[in-house]
Amino acid sequence: MPITEQDRLAGDDPAAPPEALAGGAHATGATQRSRAKETRRQALLSAAASLFAVNGFNRVSLEDLGAAAGVSGPAVYRHFPGKQAVLGALLLSVSQDLLDGGQSVVAAAGDPASALARLVQFHVDFALSNPDVIRVQDRDFSNLSADDQAQVRALQRSYVELWVDVLAGIHSETDTADLRMRAHATFGLINSTPHSVRNHGRRMAIKSARPLLENMALAALTAPA
Amino acid sequence: MPITEQDRLAGDDPAAPPEALAGGAHATGATQRSRAKETRRQALLSAAASLFAVNGFNRVSLEDLGAAAGVSGPAVYRHFPGKQAVLGALLLSVSQDLLDGGQSVVAAAGDPASALARLVQFHVDFALSNPDVIRVQDRDFSNLSADDQAQVRALQRSYVELWVDVLAGIHSETDTADLRMRAHATFGLINSTPHSVRNHGRRMAIKSARPLLENMALAALTAPA
DNA sequence: CATCACAGTTAATAGAGACTAACCTAAATC
DNA sequence: GATTTAGGTTAGTCTCTATTAACTGTGATG
């Protein structure tokens, strides 16, 4: 472990025996064991998000990862086939969540203009709520296995197309490549927050960041070609 | 070496003897040797930019790096004290170039509004011309030594302050934290191009990307608070 | 011309860290 | 209650790669 954090996330005392985890919040499995396992899995994913975000995939050892989830080293193999698979699970779930969220937002909206406004709100909210995974996604994508890369890319593509379709309903004259680039650039704008808004609150309050980002994003999206 | 490129950058045949490099384009040193050395150093930095951008710092070995510059393995130590130092030299020079360029742009401009427009032009141009280093900078920053991190951060801070000062001349009522976040978000927007504009030209022509990005950036920067 | 300096080379060295083996204990299961 | 299952543990193994050592050949330098 380099030097940085690894506490703060494992809500439970790392030294506590596994049974202490059994009564955890979620985990809907039947047996006590399967619930404990699910909880541990979530702890590992959460630890991975934070550790990977801070140190980068390559500088987090399985030892670090296990320790942050209250377990040590090779125990990770009881939950994932390998280190790369942890990253895969993490990024696949993020991409899926973004896509699902985006789709339901669009489905709920009436006209394209309000759909776009809601999409922006949704994405800003997502980025401000999950800065860690956002960071990991655009820093450690290339550490995914080839298969996972393809799957994540497919999900991301769908998400982008969602935006492009909505944008096409507004800038009907503009060609798709242009709209796709607008979407990407807007993601870049919104996703910049993990860099500027520090976890330990140095820079700027999230509360005031939200409307500012929304306004900037909408302005950029509706700027003249 | 994973699989990806390592040719295409070393303009000279990697198998060619060192003397072939002596007649290179730049390198103003006195003796033949010092010119060759400078050329090799540049080749290493250029190879590093490309390799790090594609594969990430950690998955490029010194062997790869040397090979891409027509030299092999430990020869890198004749030019840099270590792998980390190569990254340091690369990112320090980028940060310095951005700051220098930004300062001269602002110095040349009259009113704040035109200064801002020129800054945007400059930054867009920089990002489109050097997608590799942009990518490396925001992906592998944390692989720098502590000292280099501090230096790069200082340069970046100055660059941001340059933008904030110009922005303050326009949105005079807005507070600085807000303006700083605007600058960061705009960098995120503009720096998104390394992701969307692929080197091998899949996505969108650079030519049409430039004005689009400029318009989006300006719209975002001047959006209501 | 003699000698030095120095960019390169190939062959160790060394440390890190992903993954595997062998065991252990307690919840499931019958 | 006996037996299996499975999450954990600790102690290897094995590979990869940054760095160092020991040499070499050739362009400066006097």
Coordinates of N, CA, C and O in Angstrom, one line a residue, chain A residues 112-121 124 163 167 170-171 182 186 189-190 211-224, chain B residues 216 219-220 223-224:
Chain A
P112 N -38.4 16.7 -26.4 CA -36.9 16.6 -26.4 C -36.2 17.6 -25.5 O -35.3 17.3 -24.8
A113 N -36.7 18.8 -25.4 CA -36.1 19.9 -24.6 C -36.1 19.5 -23.1 O -35.0 19.6 -22.5
S114 N -37.2 19.0 -22.7 CA -37.2 18.7 -21.2 C -36.5 17.4 -21.0 O -35.8 17.2 -20.0
A115 N -36.5 16.5 -22.0 CA -35.7 15.2 -21.9 C -34.2 15.6 -21.7 O -33.5 15.0 -20.9
L116 N -33.8 16.5 -22.5 CA -32.4 16.9 -22.4 C -32.0 17.5 -21.1 O -31.0 17.1 -20.4
A117 N -32.9 18.4 -20.6 CA -32.7 19.0 -19.3 C -32.6 17.9 -18.2 O -31.8 18.0 -17.3
R118 N -33.5 16.9 -18.3 CA -33.5 15.9 -17.3 C -32.2 15.0 -17.4 O -31.7 14.5 -16.4
L119 N -31.8 14.7 -18.6 CA -30.6 13.9 -18.8 C -29.4 14.6 -18.2 O -28.6 14.0 -17.5
V120 N -29.4 16.0 -18.4 CA -28.3 16.7 -17.8 C -28.3 16.6 -16.3 O -27.3 16.3 -15.6
Q121 N -29.5 16.9 -15.7 CA -29.7 16.7 -14.3 C -29.2 15.4 -13.8 O -28.5 15.3 -12.8
V124 N -25.4 14.9 -14.1 CA -24.7 15.8 -13.1 C -24.8 15.1 -11.7 O -23.8 15.0 -10.9
W163 N -28.4 10.0 -25.8 CA -28.3 11.5 -25.8 C -28.4 12.0 -27.2 O -29.0 13.0 -27.5
L167 N -30.8 14.8 -28.7 CA -30.3 16.0 -29.3 C -30.8 16.2 -30.7 O -31.1 17.3 -31.2
I170 N -33.7 18.1 -31.2 CA -33.6 19.6 -31.0 C -32.9 20.3 -32.2 O -33.4 21.1 -32.8
H171 N -31.6 19.8 -32.4 CA -30.9 20.3 -33.5 C -31.2 19.4 -34.7 O -30.3 18.6 -35.1
R182 N -20.8 16.5 -29.3 CA -21.4 17.3 -28.3 C -21.6 16.5 -27.0 O -21.3 16.9 -25.9
T186 N -19.7 17.1 -23.5 CA -20.5 17.4 -22.3 C -20.2 16.4 -21.1 O -20.1 16.8 -20.0
L189 N -17.2 17.6 -19.6 CA -17.4 18.8 -18.8 C -17.9 18.3 -17.4 O -17.4 18.7 -16.4
I190 N -19.0 17.5 -17.5 CA -19.6 17.1 -16.2 C -18.7 16.2 -15.4 O -18.6 16.3 -14.2
P211 N -26.0 23.3 -9.8 CA -26.7 24.2 -10.8 C -25.7 24.8 -11.8 O -26.0 24.9 -13.0
L212 N -24.5 25.1 -11.3 CA -23.5 25.6 -12.3 C -23.2 24.6 -13.4 O -23.2 25.0 -14.6
L213 N -22.9 23.4 -13.0 CA -22.6 22.4 -14.1 C -23.8 22.2 -15.0 O -23.7 22.1 -16.2
E214 N -25.0 22.2 -14.4 CA -26.2 22.0 -15.3 C -26.3 23.1 -16.3 O -26.5 22.9 -17.5
N215 N -26.1 24.4 -15.8 CA -26.2 25.5 -16.8 C -25.1 25.4 -17.8 O -25.4 25.7 -19.0
M216 N -23.9 25.1 -17.4 CA -22.8 25.1 -18.4 C -23.1 24.0 -19.4 O -22.9 24.2 -20.6
A217 N -23.5 22.8 -18.9 CA -23.8 21.7 -19.9 C -24.9 22.1 -20.9 O -24.7 21.9 -22.1
L218 N -26.0 22.6 -20.4 CA -27.0 23.0 -21.3 C -26.6 24.0 -22.3 O -27.0 24.0 -23.5
A219 N -25.9 25.0 -21.8 CA -25.4 26.1 -22.7 C -24.5 25.5 -23.8 O -24.6 25.8 -25.0
A220 N -23.6 24.5 -23.4 CA -22.7 23.9 -24.4 C -23.5 23.1 -25.4 O -23.3 23.1 -26.6
L221 N -24.5 22.4 -24.9 CA -25.3 21.5 -25.7 C -26.1 22.3 -26.7 O -26.4 21.8 -27.9
T222 N -26.6 23.4 -26.4 CA -27.4 24.2 -27.2 C -26.7 25.4 -27.9 O -27.3 26.2 -28.6
A223 N -25.4 25.4 -27.8 CA -24.6 26.4 -28.5 C -24.8 26.3 -30.0 O -25.0 25.2 -30.5
P224 N -24.6 27.4 -30.7 CA -24.7 27.3 -32.2 C -23.6 26.4 -32.7 O -22.6 26.3 -32.1
Chain B
M216 N -18.8 25.5 -28.0 CA -19.4 24.9 -26.8 C -18.7 25.5 -25.6 O -19.3 25.8 -24.6
A219 N -19.8 29.0 -24.9 CA -21.2 29.0 -24.4 C -21.2 28.6 -22.9 O -21.9 29.2 -22.1
A220 N -20.4 27.6 -22.6 CA -20.4 27.1 -21.2 C -19.8 28.2 -20.3 O -20.2 28.4 -19.2
A223 N -22.3 31.0 -19.7 CA -23.6 30.6 -19.3 C -24.0 31.4 -18.0 O -23.1 31.7 -17.2
P224 N -25.3 31.6 -17.8 CA -25.7 32.3 -16.5 C -25.3 31.4 -15.3 O -25.2 30.2 -15.5

